[in-house]
PDB file of C-alpha atoms and ligand atoms in Angstrom:
ATOM      1  CA  MET A 225      60.782 109.457 173.722  1.00 81.00           C
ATOM      2  CA  SER A 226      57.144 110.594 173.292  1.00 94.00           C
ATOM      3  CA  GLN A 227      53.949 109.682 174.887  1.00 97.00           C
ATOM      4  CA  GLY A 228      50.446 109.074 173.417  1.00 98.00           C
ATOM      5  CA  TYR A 229      47.082 107.494 173.499  1.00 98.00           C
ATOM      6  CA  ILE A 230      46.368 103.961 172.230  1.00 98.00           C
ATOM      7  CA  GLN A 231      43.004 102.197 172.207  1.00 97.00           C
ATOM      8  CA  GLU A 232      44.160  98.587 171.904  1.00 98.00           C
ATOM      9  CA  ILE A 233      47.012  96.370 170.722  1.00 98.00           C
ATOM     10  CA  PHE A 234      46.449  92.843 169.631  1.00 98.00           C
ATOM     11  CA  SER A 235      47.602  90.066 167.218  1.00 98.00           C
ATOM     12  CA  SER A 236      45.394  88.851 164.435  1.00 98.00           C
ATOM     13  CA  PHE A 237      45.198  88.575 160.653  1.00 98.00           C
ATOM     14  CA  GLN A 238      44.662  91.452 158.187  1.00 98.00           C
ATOM     15  CA  GLY A 239      41.044  91.043 157.025  1.00 97.00           C
ATOM     16  CA  GLU A 240      40.944  93.755 154.309  1.00 97.00           C
ATOM     17  CA  GLY A 241      42.497  93.946 150.937  1.00 97.00           C
ATOM     18  CA  ALA A 242      42.893  91.762 147.796  1.00 96.00           C
ATOM     19  CA  ALA A 243      45.677  90.392 145.595  1.00 96.00           C
ATOM     20  CA  VAL A 244      47.074  93.811 144.731  1.00 98.00           C
ATOM     21  CA  GLU A 245      50.450  95.256 145.591  1.00 97.00           C
ATOM     22  CA  GLY A 246      50.557  96.823 149.018  1.00 98.00           C
ATOM     23  CA  SER A 247      47.790  94.629 150.436  1.00 98.00           C
ATOM     24  CA  CYS A 248      48.636  92.388 153.398  1.00 98.00           C
ATOM     25  CA  TYR A 249      45.336  90.507 153.251  1.00 98.00           C
ATOM     26  CA  GLY A 250      45.393  87.279 155.220  1.00 97.00           C
ATOM     27  CA  LEU A 251      48.786  87.953 156.782  1.00 98.00           C
ATOM     28  CA  ARG A 252      49.505  87.914 160.496  1.00 98.00           C
ATOM     29  CA  GLN A 253      49.791  91.354 161.973  1.00 98.00           C
ATOM     30  CA  ILE A 254      49.966  93.091 165.282  1.00 98.00           C
ATOM     31  CA  PHE A 255      47.431  95.902 165.364  1.00 98.00           C
ATOM     32  CA  ILE A 256      48.170  99.123 167.202  1.00 98.00           C
ATOM     33  CA  ARG A 257      44.935 101.111 167.264  1.00 98.00           C
ATOM     34  CA  PHE A 258      45.686 104.791 167.826  1.00 98.00           C
ATOM     35  CA  SER A 259      43.139 107.142 169.474  1.00 97.00           C
ATOM     36  CA  GLY A 260      41.772 110.145 167.708  1.00 97.00           C
ATOM     37  CA  CYS A 261      40.391 110.726 164.236  1.00 97.00           C
ATOM     38  CA  PRO A 262      40.570 114.236 162.648  1.00 96.00           C
ATOM     39  CA  LEU A 263      37.570 113.427 160.306  1.00 96.00           C
ATOM     40  CA  ALA A 264      35.453 112.558 163.351  1.00 96.00           C
ATOM     41  CA  LEU A 265      36.682 115.746 164.933  1.00 95.00           C
ATOM     42  CA  GLY A 266      35.310 117.775 162.012  1.00 94.00           C
ATOM     43  CA  ALA A 267      38.468 118.294 159.862  1.00 94.00           C
ATOM     44  CA  HIS A 268      36.204 118.229 156.812  1.00 95.00           C
ATOM     45  CA  GLY A 269      33.009 119.530 158.398  1.00 95.00           C
ATOM     46  CA  THR A 270      31.259 116.292 159.337  1.00 95.00           C
ATOM     47  CA  LYS A 271      31.425 113.914 162.327  1.00 94.00           C
ATOM     48  CA  GLY A 272      33.453 111.184 160.559  1.00 93.00           C
ATOM     49  CA  CYS A 273      32.211 108.134 158.446  1.00 93.00           C
ATOM     50  CA  ILE A 274      28.664 107.093 159.123  1.00 91.00           C
ATOM     51  CA  TRP A 275      29.676 103.430 158.924  1.00 91.00           C
ATOM     52  CA  CYS A 276      32.754 103.758 161.175  1.00 91.00           C
ATOM     53  CA  ASP A 277      33.502 100.472 162.809  1.00 86.00           C
ATOM     54  CA  SER A 278      35.800 101.896 165.484  1.00 88.00           C
ATOM     55  CA  PRO A 279      34.015 104.885 166.965  1.00 90.00           C
ATOM     56  CA  LYS A 280      35.663 104.124 170.381  1.00 90.00           C
ATOM     57  CA  SER A 281      38.959 105.359 168.821  1.00 92.00           C
ATOM     58  CA  TRP A 282      37.442 108.765 168.327  1.00 94.00           C
ATOM     59  CA  SER A 283      38.213 109.636 171.966  1.00 94.00           C
ATOM     60  CA  THR A 284      41.543 111.496 171.794  1.00 96.00           C
ATOM     61  CA  THR A 285      42.563 110.781 175.531  1.00 96.00           C
ATOM     62  CA  PRO A 286      41.085 107.461 176.686  1.00 97.00           C
ATOM     63  CA  ALA A 287      42.070 106.571 180.231  1.00 97.00           C
ATOM     64  CA  LYS A 288      42.664 102.881 179.390  1.00 97.00           C
ATOM     65  CA  CYS A 289      44.472 100.901 176.683  1.00 98.00           C
ATOM     66  CA  PHE A 290      43.529  97.229 176.160  1.00 98.00           C
ATOM     67  CA  ILE A 291      46.236  94.769 175.413  1.00 98.00           C
ATOM     68  CA  GLU A 292      45.860  91.173 174.260  1.00 98.00           C
ATOM     69  CA  THR A 293      47.516  89.013 177.034  1.00 98.00           C
ATOM     70  CA  LYS A 294      49.096  86.695 174.485  1.00 98.00           C
ATOM     71  CA  ALA A 295      48.848  86.324 170.701  1.00 98.00           C
ATOM     72  CA  GLY A 296      45.803  84.327 169.819  1.00 96.00           C
ATOM     73  CA  THR A 297      44.094  84.275 173.183  1.00 97.00           C
ATOM     74  CA  GLN A 298      41.651  87.136 172.259  1.00 96.00           C
ATOM     75  CA  SER A 299      41.570  88.016 175.907  1.00 97.00           C
ATOM     76  CA  PHE A 300      42.691  91.445 177.157  1.00 98.00           C
ATOM     77  CA  THR A 301      44.276  93.106 180.054  1.00 98.00           C
ATOM     78  CA  GLU A 302      44.132  96.896 180.595  1.00 97.00           C
ATOM     79  CA  THR A 303      46.822  99.443 181.282  1.00 98.00           C
ATOM     80  CA  THR A 304      46.750 103.251 181.817  1.00 98.00           C
ATOM     81  CA  ASN A 305      47.206 105.752 179.101  1.00 98.00           C
ATOM     82  CA  PRO A 306      49.323 107.634 178.003  1.00 98.00           C
ATOM     83  CA  LEU A 307      51.911 104.964 176.879  1.00 98.00           C
ATOM     84  CA  THR A 308      55.476 105.765 175.800  1.00 98.00           C
ATOM     85  CA  SER A 309      56.716 104.672 172.385  1.00 98.00           C
ATOM     86  CA  GLU A 310      59.076 102.277 174.307  1.00 98.00           C
ATOM     87  CA  ASP A 311      56.048 100.815 176.145  1.00 98.00           C
ATOM     88  CA  VAL A 312      54.391 100.186 172.754  1.00 98.00           C
ATOM     89  CA  LEU A 313      57.586  98.515 171.342  1.00 98.00           C
ATOM     90  CA  ASN A 314      57.855  96.259 174.318  1.00 98.00           C
ATOM     91  CA  ILE A 315      54.150  95.156 173.940  1.00 98.00           C
ATOM     92  CA  VAL A 316      54.718  94.423 170.245  1.00 98.00           C
ATOM     93  CA  LYS A 317      57.769  92.286 171.143  1.00 98.00           C
ATOM     94  CA  GLU A 318      55.679  90.341 173.714  1.00 98.00           C
ATOM     95  CA  LEU A 319      52.977  89.729 171.105  1.00 98.00           C
ATOM     96  CA  SER A 320      55.268  88.841 168.274  1.00 98.00           C
ATOM     97  CA  THR A 321      55.018  85.319 166.834  1.00 98.00           C
ATOM     98  CA  LYS A 322      57.132  83.440 164.224  1.00 98.00           C
ATOM     99  CA  ASP A 323      54.432  83.999 161.579  1.00 98.00           C
ATOM    100  CA  LEU A 324      54.225  87.740 162.117  1.00 98.00           C
ATOM    101  CA  HIS A 325      54.345  89.621 158.830  1.00 98.00           C
ATOM    102  CA  SER A 326      54.006  93.300 159.790  1.00 98.00           C
ATOM    103  CA  VAL A 327      52.791  95.703 162.463  1.00 98.00           C
ATOM    104  CA  SER A 328      49.536  97.560 161.453  1.00 98.00           C
ATOM    105  CA  LEU A 329      49.266 101.210 162.554  1.00 98.00           C
ATOM    106  CA  THR A 330      45.632 101.799 162.528  1.00 98.00           C
ATOM    107  CA  GLY A 331      42.898 103.780 164.319  1.00 95.00           C
ATOM    108  CA  GLY A 332      41.168 106.142 164.597  1.00 94.00           C
ATOM    109  CA  GLU A 333      43.901 107.940 162.542  1.00 97.00           C
ATOM    110  CA  PRO A 334      47.460 106.956 163.398  1.00 98.00           C
ATOM    111  CA  LEU A 335      48.850 110.129 161.820  1.00 98.00           C
ATOM    112  CA  TYR A 336      46.792 112.265 164.300  1.00 97.00           C
ATOM    113  CA  GLN A 337      49.463 111.903 167.076  1.00 98.00           C
ATOM    114  CA  GLU A 338      52.446 112.923 164.983  1.00 98.00           C
ATOM    115  CA  MET A 339      55.459 112.720 167.295  1.00 97.00           C
ATOM    116  CA  PHE A 340      54.122 109.534 169.064  1.00 98.00           C
ATOM    117  CA  VAL A 341      53.496 107.659 165.717  1.00 98.00           C
ATOM    118  CA  LYS A 342      56.845 108.842 164.312  1.00 98.00           C
ATOM    119  CA  ASP A 343      58.771 107.524 167.390  1.00 98.00           C
ATOM    120  CA  ILE A 344      56.832 104.145 167.273  1.00 98.00           C
ATOM    121  CA  ILE A 345      57.518 103.734 163.500  1.00 98.00           C
ATOM    122  CA  THR A 346      61.131 104.554 163.964  1.00 98.00           C
ATOM    123  CA  SER A 347      61.559 102.054 166.875  1.00 98.00           C
ATOM    124  CA  LEU A 348      59.701  99.338 164.951  1.00 98.00           C
ATOM    125  CA  LYS A 349      61.873  99.727 161.941  1.00 98.00           C
ATOM    126  CA  ASP A 350      65.070  99.931 164.065  1.00 98.00           C
ATOM    127  CA  THR A 351      63.997  96.583 165.697  1.00 98.00           C
ATOM    128  CA  GLY A 352      63.374  94.917 162.290  1.00 98.00           C
ATOM    129  CA  PHE A 353      59.567  95.017 162.066  1.00 98.00           C
ATOM    130  CA  ASN A 354      57.703  95.600 158.848  1.00 98.00           C
ATOM    131  CA  THR A 355      55.265  98.530 159.135  1.00 98.00           C
ATOM    132  CA  TYR A 356      51.806  98.791 157.582  1.00 98.00           C
ATOM    133  CA  LEU A 357      49.944 102.080 157.723  1.00 98.00           C
ATOM    134  CA  GLU A 358      46.160 102.355 157.483  1.00 98.00           C
ATOM    135  CA  THR A 359      45.327 105.984 157.009  1.00 98.00           C
ATOM    136  CA  ALA A 360      42.476 108.194 155.771  1.00 97.00           C
ATOM    137  CA  TYR A 361      43.658 111.750 156.412  1.00 96.00           C
ATOM    138  CA  THR A 362      46.279 114.130 157.590  1.00 97.00           C
ATOM    139  CA  ASP A 363      46.411 117.929 157.130  1.00 93.00           C
ATOM    140  CA  ASN A 364      50.189 117.729 157.486  1.00 97.00           C
ATOM    141  CA  LEU A 365      51.627 116.410 154.215  1.00 98.00           C
ATOM    142  CA  SER A 366      55.210 117.480 155.115  1.00 98.00           C
ATOM    143  CA  PHE A 367      54.949 115.224 158.214  1.00 98.00           C
ATOM    144  CA  LEU A 368      53.883 112.397 155.972  1.00 98.00           C
ATOM    145  CA  GLU A 369      56.817 113.000 153.611  1.00 98.00           C
ATOM    146  CA  ASN A 370      59.010 112.953 156.695  1.00 98.00           C
ATOM    147  CA  ILE A 371      57.993 109.473 157.819  1.00 98.00           C
ATOM    148  CA  ALA A 372      57.020 107.875 154.448  1.00 98.00           C
ATOM    149  CA  GLU A 373      60.308 106.022 153.850  1.00 98.00           C
ATOM    150  CA  LYS A 374      59.769 104.116 157.056  1.00 98.00           C
ATOM    151  CA  ILE A 375      56.289 102.787 155.861  1.00 98.00           C
ATOM    152  CA  ASP A 376      56.640  99.385 154.137  1.00 98.00           C
ATOM    153  CA  TYR A 377      53.014  98.922 153.227  1.00 98.00           C
ATOM    154  CA  ALA A 378      50.088 101.383 153.256  1.00 98.00           C
ATOM    155  CA  CYS A 379      46.403 101.228 152.791  1.00 98.00           C
ATOM    156  CA  VAL A 380      44.976 104.660 152.069  1.00 98.00           C
ATOM    157  CA  ASP A 381      41.199 104.806 152.686  1.00 98.00           C
ATOM    158  CA  ILE A 382      39.741 106.867 149.817  1.00 98.00           C
ATOM    159  CA  LYS A 383      36.301 107.806 151.050  1.00 98.00           C
ATOM    160  CA  ASP A 384      33.269 107.332 148.815  1.00 98.00           C
ATOM    161  CA  ARG A 385      30.817 110.184 148.966  1.00 97.00           C
ATOM    162  CA  THR A 386      28.394 108.053 151.009  1.00 96.00           C
ATOM    163  CA  ALA A 387      30.774 107.791 153.983  1.00 96.00           C
ATOM    164  CA  ASN A 388      29.862 111.366 154.711  1.00 95.00           C
ATOM    165  CA  ALA A 389      33.397 112.052 155.899  1.00 96.00           C
ATOM    166  CA  ALA A 390      33.561 115.622 154.313  1.00 96.00           C
ATOM    167  CA  LEU A 391      31.290 118.442 153.190  1.00 96.00           C
ATOM    168  CA  GLU A 392      33.624 119.009 150.171  1.00 97.00           C
ATOM    169  CA  TRP A 393      34.111 115.435 149.206  1.00 98.00           C
ATOM    170  CA  LYS A 394      36.190 115.960 146.081  1.00 98.00           C
ATOM    171  CA  LYS A 395      38.728 117.931 148.085  1.00 97.00           C
ATOM    172  CA  LEU A 396      39.081 114.970 150.549  1.00 97.00           C
ATOM    173  CA  VAL A 397      39.622 112.538 147.670  1.00 98.00           C
ATOM    174  CA  ASP A 398      42.299 114.834 146.225  1.00 98.00           C
ATOM    175  CA  ARG A 399      44.015 114.864 149.689  1.00 97.00           C
ATOM    176  CA  GLU A 400      43.830 111.097 150.017  1.00 98.00           C
ATOM    177  CA  VAL A 401      45.298 110.566 146.462  1.00 98.00           C
ATOM    178  CA  GLU A 402      48.060 113.091 147.231  1.00 98.00           C
ATOM    179  CA  MET A 403      48.884 111.202 150.462  1.00 98.00           C
ATOM    180  CA  SER A 404      49.105 107.932 148.351  1.00 98.00           C
ATOM    181  CA  ARG A 405      51.437 109.705 145.875  1.00 98.00           C
ATOM    182  CA  ILE A 406      53.739 110.766 148.682  1.00 98.00           C
ATOM    183  CA  LEU A 407      53.834 107.257 150.169  1.00 98.00           C
ATOM    184  CA  LYS A 408      54.517 105.655 146.655  1.00 98.00           C
ATOM    185  CA  LYS A 409      57.273 108.149 145.932  1.00 98.00           C
ATOM    186  CA  ALA A 410      59.052 107.241 149.111  1.00 98.00           C
ATOM    187  CA  GLY A 411      59.000 103.556 148.112  1.00 98.00           C
ATOM    188  CA  SER A 412      56.024 102.231 150.183  1.00 98.00           C
ATOM    189  CA  LYS A 413      53.837  99.625 148.595  1.00 98.00           C
ATOM    190  CA  VAL A 414      50.510 101.378 148.600  1.00 98.00           C
ATOM    191  CA  PHE A 415      46.915 100.604 147.660  1.00 98.00           C
ATOM    192  CA  ALA A 416      43.621 102.476 147.915  1.00 98.00           C
ATOM    193  CA  LYS A 417      40.608 101.002 149.674  1.00 98.00           C
ATOM    194  CA  THR A 418      37.170 102.423 148.990  1.00 98.00           C
ATOM    195  CA  VAL A 419      34.218 101.245 151.053  1.00 97.00           C
ATOM    196  CA  ILE A 420      31.038 101.383 148.965  1.00 97.00           C
ATOM    197  CA  THR A 421      27.369 101.120 150.009  1.00 96.00           C
ATOM    198  CA  LYS A 422      24.092 100.548 148.364  1.00 96.00           C
ATOM    199  CA  THR A 423      23.757 104.235 147.616  1.00 96.00           C
ATOM    200  CA  SER A 424      27.224 104.717 146.126  1.00 98.00           C
ATOM    201  CA  LYS A 425      27.143 106.332 142.729  1.00 98.00           C
ATOM    202  CA  LYS A 426      29.057 105.076 139.707  1.00 97.00           C
ATOM    203  CA  GLU A 427      29.958 108.687 138.753  1.00 98.00           C
ATOM    204  CA  ASP A 428      31.517 109.205 142.156  1.00 98.00           C
ATOM    205  CA  PHE A 429      33.452 105.905 141.931  1.00 98.00           C
ATOM    206  CA  ASP A 430      34.549 106.913 138.374  1.00 98.00           C
ATOM    207  CA  PHE A 431      35.967 110.101 139.892  1.00 98.00           C
ATOM    208  CA  ILE A 432      37.986 108.056 142.445  1.00 98.00           C
ATOM    209  CA  ALA A 433      39.184 105.487 139.935  1.00 98.00           C
ATOM    210  CA  LYS A 434      40.303 108.070 137.468  1.00 98.00           C
ATOM    211  CA  LYS A 435      42.403 109.832 140.155  1.00 98.00           C
ATOM    212  CA  CYS A 436      44.019 106.462 141.151  1.00 98.00           C
ATOM    213  CA  GLY A 437      44.718 105.693 137.475  1.00 98.00           C
ATOM    214  CA  LEU A 438      46.755 108.971 137.155  1.00 98.00           C
ATOM    215  CA  ILE A 439      49.308 107.605 139.733  1.00 98.00           C
ATOM    216  CA  GLU A 440      48.795 103.874 139.024  1.00 98.00           C
ATOM    217  CA  LEU A 441      47.458 103.370 142.515  1.00 98.00           C
ATOM    218  CA  PRO A 442      45.823  99.906 142.942  1.00 98.00           C
ATOM    219  CA  ILE A 443      42.237 100.028 144.197  1.00 98.00           C
ATOM    220  CA  VAL A 444      40.327  97.644 146.279  1.00 98.00           C
ATOM    221  CA  ILE A 445      36.519  97.996 146.284  1.00 98.00           C
ATOM    222  CA  GLN A 446      35.221  96.991 149.685  1.00 97.00           C
ATOM    223  CA  PHE A 447      31.651  95.990 150.647  1.00 95.00           C
ATOM    224  CA  VAL A 448      30.524  98.091 153.628  1.00 95.00           C
ATOM    225  CA  THR A 449      29.882  96.185 156.820  1.00 91.00           C
ATOM    226  CA  PRO A 450      26.629  97.410 158.221  1.00 85.00           C
ATOM    227  CA  THR A 451      26.837  98.504 161.866  1.00 79.00           C
ATOM    228  CA  SER A 452      24.105  98.270 164.406  1.00 73.00           C
ATOM    229  CA  ASN A 453      23.863 101.973 164.811  1.00 68.00           C
ATOM    230  CA  SER A 454      23.465 102.899 161.115  1.00 71.00           C
ATOM    231  CA  LYS A 455      21.054 102.133 158.372  1.00 82.00           C
ATOM    232  CA  ILE A 456      23.764 101.630 155.820  1.00 89.00           C
ATOM    233  CA  GLU A 457      23.158  98.686 153.396  1.00 93.00           C
ATOM    234  CA  GLN A 458      25.692  96.640 151.513  1.00 94.00           C
ATOM    235  CA  PRO A 459      26.092  97.258 147.804  1.00 96.00           C
ATOM    236  CA  THR A 460      24.466  94.965 145.331  1.00 96.00           C
ATOM    237  CA  TRP A 461      26.581  92.567 143.289  1.00 96.00           C
ATOM    238  CA  ASP A 462      25.590  94.591 140.134  1.00 97.00           C
ATOM    239  CA  GLN A 463      27.200  97.669 141.690  1.00 97.00           C
ATOM    240  CA  VAL A 464      30.425  95.969 142.637  1.00 97.00           C
ATOM    241  CA  ASP A 465      30.666  94.331 139.206  1.00 98.00           C
ATOM    242  CA  ASN A 466      30.020  97.661 137.497  1.00 98.00           C
ATOM    243  CA  PHE A 467      32.530  99.522 139.669  1.00 98.00           C
ATOM    244  CA  SER A 468      35.288  96.994 138.980  1.00 98.00           C
ATOM    245  CA  GLN A 469      34.762  97.445 135.334  1.00 98.00           C
ATOM    246  CA  ILE A 470      34.862 101.256 135.743  1.00 98.00           C
ATOM    247  CA  ALA A 471      38.202 100.864 137.539  1.00 98.00           C
ATOM    248  CA  GLY A 472      39.381  98.843 134.517  1.00 98.00           C
ATOM    249  CA  LYS A 473      39.109 102.024 132.346  1.00 98.00           C
ATOM    250  CA  TYR A 474      41.935 103.533 134.263  1.00 98.00           C
ATOM    251  CA  LEU A 475      43.956 100.722 135.822  1.00 98.00           C
ATOM    252  CA  SER A 476      45.425  97.367 134.728  1.00 98.00           C
ATOM    253  CA  PRO A 477      43.523  94.308 136.004  1.00 98.00           C
ATOM    254  CA  ASP A 478      46.300  93.387 138.457  1.00 98.00           C
ATOM    255  CA  LYS A 479      45.539  96.740 140.213  1.00 98.00           C
ATOM    256  CA  ILE A 480      41.901  96.041 140.867  1.00 98.00           C
ATOM    257  CA  GLY A 481      40.284  93.848 143.589  1.00 98.00           C
ATOM    258  CA  ILE A 482      37.275  93.399 145.799  1.00 97.00           C
ATOM    259  CA  SER A 483      37.136  92.939 149.512  1.00 96.00           C
ATOM    260  CA  ILE A 484      34.944  92.197 152.553  1.00 93.00           C
ATOM    261  CA  GLN A 485      36.053  92.486 156.183  1.00 92.00           C
ATOM    262  CA  MET A 486      37.186  88.847 156.453  1.00 93.00           C
ATOM    263  CA  HIS A 487      37.981  89.098 160.212  1.00 93.00           C
ATOM    264  CA  LYS A 488      34.369  90.065 160.816  1.00 90.00           C
ATOM    265  CA  ALA A 489      33.073  87.286 158.650  1.00 90.00           C
ATOM    266  CA  ILE A 490      34.943  84.713 160.700  1.00 89.00           C
ATOM    267  CA  GLU A 491      34.565  86.546 163.912  1.00 90.00           C
ATOM    268  CA  ILE A 492      38.218  87.085 164.930  1.00 92.00           C
ATOM    269  CA  LEU A 493      39.826  90.232 166.255  1.00 94.00           C
TER     270      LEU A 493
HETATM  271  S1  SF4 B 665      38.312 107.860 159.214  1.00 50.78           S
HETATM  272 FE1  SF4 B 665      38.344 105.892 160.093  1.00 50.78          FE
HETATM  273  S2  SF4 B 665      38.220 106.214 162.373  1.00 50.78           S
HETATM  274 FE2  SF4 B 665      37.662 108.160 161.386  1.00 50.78          FE
HETATM  275  S3  SF4 B 665      35.398 108.027 161.242  1.00 50.78           S
HETATM  276 FE3  SF4 B 665      36.226 107.318 159.272  1.00 50.78          FE
HETATM  277  S4  SF4 B 665      36.343 105.002 159.511  1.00 50.78           S
HETATM  278 FE4  SF4 B 665      36.115 105.900 161.600  1.00 50.78          FE
END
């Protein structure tokens, strides 16, 4: 039984995605937010995404983990990190409700704490929960291959160049598409999410969409949510409309969608 660092665990509804295979948009989930993000730690030469909405999870060893007291209360109690995988399973059981669809492994980057996330995924599956992985990066593809068959749903965050998540942006996209291929091959229902901004370029989105098309990976174009500490602006409708039509060159219409962060729009967790 391994130990690791968790930022928070709570019950809410999945606010990202669209009507494409792999998306759990609008469904009840328990969210396990893992600590640590390799992109923020400089895995690709930058300090993570400039629009990151969870910079607290960049800390690799936070002293405290925040846990919703009961599903739907939106109030939290705190416990001391590290937690064991058994602790996490017990918290998930406590927060479980009859309408629960799946357990979201999010972050930070859930694949960053390898043994810990593996033990949690295994215990969730052994207990009968559906698993949903939100990931952007791992440098260990064999580890991903090792756990992929236990992932029921996955959202792979394929970074637009404007996220500033990598110095060699195309290499990062290639890695994220390869991660998607591995998950698909193992039987996971997978989609790509690309967050776009007002300065996103159509030639960059074309590069992403073409790569997705090669493995028939559904893509969701997501409006960035501006944060208070960045000057990032939302894309225009013309951009989103144009990008969706670009995706249509490479993917069938049922594999293309648009998204906002619904949970932020209606101010839930
Ligand atoms: S990969 Fe995710 S957690 Fe890491 S900086 Fe980007 S948005 Fe934030």
